[in-house]
């Protein structure tokens, strides 16, 4: 299945050169975990602070679970960030 | 003791500048800056007075740590009764002005009365003089800053000033200091201009002495700086991307107010984001962001210094805007961009420059233009009102035009300068105004971040994110992640943020430190600097006392519990996309518990018991 994978802020350098608007499309196995995706893009797990699937937060303990992603999902990841 | 223990009372009617000792009993109860100045305001003005009349007073106040070597310790606040909301106004600013004022030997300045003719206040340490400002009236903030520096031949003088918008009565004008730092919200600049006070120019070389325990202070300050440096948010994220790092986050979670809060996600967000500000542009290969910048003593340096593409329509014929100036913060980028549907980064940067140049609060300005765009699209106003301009969502030219008009108050600019509530009332569509207590919303849709709904409804200065930034917990996971779509526990969360923030806002420190610091990091710094024991628990108590005092002022000004609400759009119209799709803000689930936690009646009144617990003045 295909999902959209996005990295932002100081993690955006980890994206391949063909990324557009901080996003790449990736082909993944249905059983893929969020940690596997995070590892695949060379993002240190401790830097993956905000992990959102279709805008909803996934906590650290959910990132090793399989079956959390479906075709067309959007995974977006930030390091610790804040603003005001 | 950190306080200078001296304030300056400036009577603009009489033309006098008289020093007086700081009320230390009140300083012990309210710390400084926001809290202490509010205590003075409550004592000295009738809460029902005309905010733009001579009876209102305006206080510029520093905190006990302002001007010291503590990180971010350059803050001051402007406290007055707001012409926009009728509530207490307290707007906090960074830059260098606050520290300079403290270095000149003053904890605060109380301005009272109204000058018969335009004046500015010149302070050189102990010498304070009102000077004629007829030549400065009608000039922008930037021109005034330049003229005063030239006149006094002192490049190190720090200046706080109001622009042409304030002179014209724009109800959301800011006080601008150091060219692009603002005491931004609630029309504090409008009050300053109503007193015929154009600027305050300060040079202070006395230093900030009187630290209670200098050695302990230095070590507490160093420990605090280490925490900021090692924290990924304050050590890395904020310097690199500024607050604008939030644009994509908030859009992704579906809490990005869009097109006058009709939607919760903006398709153009990535084009106006912090990441976009780093992208080299086609014309000259330079990015929008030149560098980051910091306020006095700040080791975070979240500020943005930007340029506009010289080929862009907004500045092509205007070389005066080709240089570096204060760039987009998230709040400005949201209000000027997503809320108006404009995704043109250069246009937003230009309008942001104009907001700094003539002192419009970019949040209120952008949100009011967004309301005007909805009025236009719904037919309530037409091109007859707008000099033929198609004031539609997404029209970057129209946004730039609106800013130019607002700056001078000409034509339709006078309508925009009423703010969203009065504008929508004027054109018969009050329900289109996205405001609480008359103040425009900031950049978080409470349908997608429930705690912010309660934050807005109960904020003592009308819709505001800086009174309790629960986004930090609900979205960003700082200090702990909570679910943004749940209402449970949010009453306590909002109260805790409100109290802690009120204490930080009274110290001289920047609230952005709290992404890394807790009160356990802040209290040793205050405790080493100030007389008395300043434990984290005492700071929370001070914060809560300030909150109650502000509420009490508002109640006496005629605001009631029924004003603790949100526009119907946010309570009735469900979010159309994102995780909050189908949800409204469930304010009713949070408000009763919040009142209870505050010790208020069911209709939001302070009880006698609460008043006595916090020793509030009668
Ligand atoms: S964190 Fe940003 S706003 Fe706060 S003092 Fe530092 S530069 Fe100024």
XYZ file of N, CA, C and O in Angstrom, chain B residues 247-313:
268
model
N 3.205 26.284 11.974
C 2.228 26.396 10.878
C 1.804 25.016 10.358
O 0.616 24.710 10.253
N 2.773 24.184 10.047
C 2.422 22.862 9.509
C 1.852 21.939 10.579
O 0.989 21.109 10.291
N 2.336 22.078 11.818
C 1.830 21.216 12.899
C 0.338 21.465 13.100
O -0.481 20.541 13.105
N -0.006 22.728 13.294
C -1.386 23.048 13.653
C -2.324 22.756 12.480
O -3.475 22.363 12.662
N -1.805 22.918 11.275
C -2.628 22.563 10.117
C -2.861 21.055 10.060
O -3.961 20.587 9.788
N -1.809 20.313 10.343
C -1.911 18.843 10.279
C -2.914 18.301 11.305
O -3.652 17.360 11.025
N -2.930 18.916 12.494
C -3.863 18.414 13.518
C -5.275 18.972 13.339
O -6.172 18.674 14.116
N -5.454 19.787 12.309
C -6.803 20.276 12.017
C -7.292 21.314 13.002
O -8.455 21.311 13.400
N -6.396 22.219 13.398
C -6.803 23.283 14.322
C -6.359 24.645 13.796
O -6.111 25.571 14.561
N -6.245 24.741 12.461
C -5.780 25.976 11.832
C -6.995 26.795 11.387
O -7.637 26.483 10.392
N -7.308 27.840 12.140
C -8.483 28.630 11.745
C -8.264 29.211 10.346
O -7.237 29.826 10.076
N -9.223 28.984 9.474
C -9.048 29.339 8.068
C -10.272 30.104 7.564
O -11.403 29.725 7.871
N -9.988 31.146 6.778
C -11.055 31.979 6.186
C -12.096 32.372 7.242
O -13.239 31.927 7.199
N -11.630 33.197 8.161
C -12.494 33.681 9.245
C -13.102 32.526 10.042
O -14.253 32.566 10.444
N -12.296 31.525 10.256
C -12.656 30.369 11.084
C -13.823 29.568 10.512
O -14.548 28.906 11.237
N -13.955 29.601 9.181
C -14.981 28.751 8.572
C -14.482 27.321 8.449
O -15.255 26.379 8.421
N -13.151 27.182 8.327
C -12.557 25.854 8.190
C -11.411 25.703 9.182
O -10.993 26.684 9.789
N -10.913 24.464 9.307
C -9.851 24.224 10.294
C -8.546 23.743 9.654
O -7.613 23.366 10.361
N -8.501 23.742 8.324
C -7.241 23.420 7.647
C -7.099 24.325 6.431
O -8.082 24.603 5.735
N -5.860 24.790 6.216
C -5.597 25.721 5.122
C -4.707 25.039 4.090
O -3.593 24.630 4.406
N -5.203 24.945 2.870
C -4.468 24.243 1.818
C -3.137 24.930 1.489
O -2.219 24.300 0.980
N -3.016 26.213 1.825
C -1.776 26.933 1.511
C -0.801 27.005 2.675
O 0.208 27.724 2.603
N -1.051 26.263 3.756
C -0.226 26.407 4.969
C 1.260 26.196 4.697
O 2.110 26.950 5.187
N 1.590 25.165 3.902
C 3.018 24.863 3.717
C 3.743 26.018 3.024
O 4.929 26.234 3.251
N 3.028 26.807 2.226
C 3.671 27.912 1.501
C 4.012 29.096 2.401
O 4.788 29.970 2.023
N 3.390 29.155 3.564
C 3.641 30.296 4.454
C 4.231 29.833 5.785
O 4.189 30.534 6.781
N 4.814 28.643 5.771
C 5.308 28.031 7.014
C 6.743 28.432 7.332
O 7.431 29.054 6.508
N 7.202 28.040 8.493
C 8.601 28.256 8.876
C 9.548 27.568 7.913
O 10.611 28.106 7.568
N 9.156 26.392 7.457
C 9.998 25.661 6.485
C 10.087 26.456 5.178
O 11.156 26.570 4.584
N 8.952 27.040 4.750
C 8.947 27.812 3.499
C 9.833 29.052 3.615
O 10.418 29.504 2.621
N 9.950 29.597 4.817
C 10.779 30.792 5.001
C 12.272 30.489 4.799
O 13.080 31.398 4.650
N 12.618 29.201 4.809
C 14.025 28.809 4.607
C 14.342 28.474 3.156
O 15.504 28.296 2.782
N 13.310 28.364 2.313
C 13.494 27.971 0.914
C 14.051 29.122 0.087
O 13.474 30.211 0.090
N 15.125 28.890 -0.673
C 15.599 29.969 -1.554
C 14.526 30.305 -2.592
O 13.856 29.426 -3.095
N 14.332 31.608 -2.850
C 13.311 31.975 -3.837
C 13.933 32.073 -5.229
O 15.157 32.205 -5.364
N 13.084 32.045 -6.221
C 13.570 31.974 -7.600
C 14.314 33.231 -8.016
O 15.357 33.169 -8.644
N 13.799 34.408 -7.641
C 14.348 35.646 -8.198
C 15.804 35.898 -7.821
O 16.635 36.187 -8.661
N 16.144 35.776 -6.541
C 17.513 36.108 -6.131
C 18.209 34.982 -5.369
O 19.326 35.163 -4.870
N 17.577 33.837 -5.292
C 18.209 32.692 -4.635
C 18.319 32.815 -3.130
O 18.923 31.963 -2.472
N 17.733 33.879 -2.567
C 17.806 34.052 -1.110
C 16.497 33.590 -0.466
O 15.433 33.773 -1.036
N 16.602 33.036 0.743
C 15.354 32.686 1.425
C 14.725 33.919 2.062
O 15.385 34.947 2.226
N 13.467 33.802 2.439
C 12.760 34.877 3.159
C 13.473 35.190 4.469
O 13.665 36.347 4.840
N 13.900 34.148 5.169
C 14.544 34.342 6.469
C 16.030 34.655 6.292
O 16.761 33.874 5.672
N 16.453 35.794 6.836
C 17.875 36.134 6.779
C 18.610 35.513 7.964
O 19.661 34.905 7.823
N 18.041 35.714 9.141
C 18.659 35.166 10.356
C 17.652 35.221 11.491
O 16.600 35.839 11.353
N 18.013 34.568 12.576
C 17.166 34.713 13.760
C 17.650 35.910 14.566
O 18.696 36.503 14.272
N 16.880 36.287 15.574
C 17.256 37.441 16.388
C 16.745 37.247 17.797
O 15.786 36.508 18.023
N 17.401 37.888 18.727
C 17.007 37.714 20.123
C 16.730 39.035 20.809
O 17.258 40.079 20.430
N 15.899 38.976 21.832
C 15.656 40.137 22.681
C 16.792 40.228 23.716
O 17.641 39.344 23.800
N 16.743 41.252 24.538
C 17.756 41.483 25.566
C 18.018 40.212 26.386
O 17.086 39.588 26.891
N 19.273 39.847 26.472
C 19.733 38.745 27.334
C 19.153 37.382 26.979
O 19.288 36.435 27.745
N 18.518 37.280 25.827
C 17.856 36.014 25.499
C 18.841 35.014 24.911
O 19.589 35.331 23.998
N 18.817 33.794 25.432
C 19.666 32.736 24.883
C 18.859 31.774 24.006
O 19.358 30.722 23.634
N 17.596 32.145 23.719
C 16.796 31.324 22.800
C 16.848 31.945 21.401
O 17.197 31.281 20.433
N 16.499 33.205 21.316
C 16.533 33.954 20.049
C 15.583 33.369 19.009
O 15.991 32.863 17.967
N 14.303 33.469 19.291
C 13.282 32.939 18.378
C 12.919 33.928 17.285
O 12.180 33.576 16.367
N 13.378 35.180 17.381
C 12.928 36.229 16.462
C 13.320 35.958 15.019
O 14.323 35.299 14.745
N 12.515 36.502 14.101
C 12.777 36.313 12.664
C 13.189 37.636 12.030
O 12.530 38.659 12.217
N 14.274 37.628 11.291
C 14.665 38.789 10.496
C 14.565 38.367 9.030
O 15.213 37.398 8.616
N 13.756 39.080 8.274
C 13.410 38.624 6.922
C 13.569 39.726 5.880
O 13.629 40.914 6.215
N 13.590 39.314 4.630
C 13.474 40.260 3.514
C 12.317 39.833 2.614
O 11.904 38.676 2.627
N 11.853 40.797 1.827
C 10.812 40.528 0.832
C 11.491 40.474 -0.532
O 12.436 41.228 -0.794
N 11.021 39.597 -1.387
C 11.502 39.517 -2.763
C 11.303 40.886 -3.439
O 10.173 41.382 -3.511
N 12.396 41.470 -3.921
C 12.291 42.817 -4.505
C 11.416 42.866 -5.746
O 10.960 43.926 -6.167
N 11.223 41.701 -6.347
C 10.366 41.641 -7.543
C 8.893 41.513 -7.178
O 8.030 41.553 -8.052
N 8.608 41.325 -5.922
C 7.211 41.099 -5.526
C 6.381 42.365 -5.727
O 6.865 43.474 -5.485
N 5.128 42.194 -6.131
C 4.292 43.363 -6.456
C 4.199 44.362 -5.306
O 4.094 45.566 -5.509
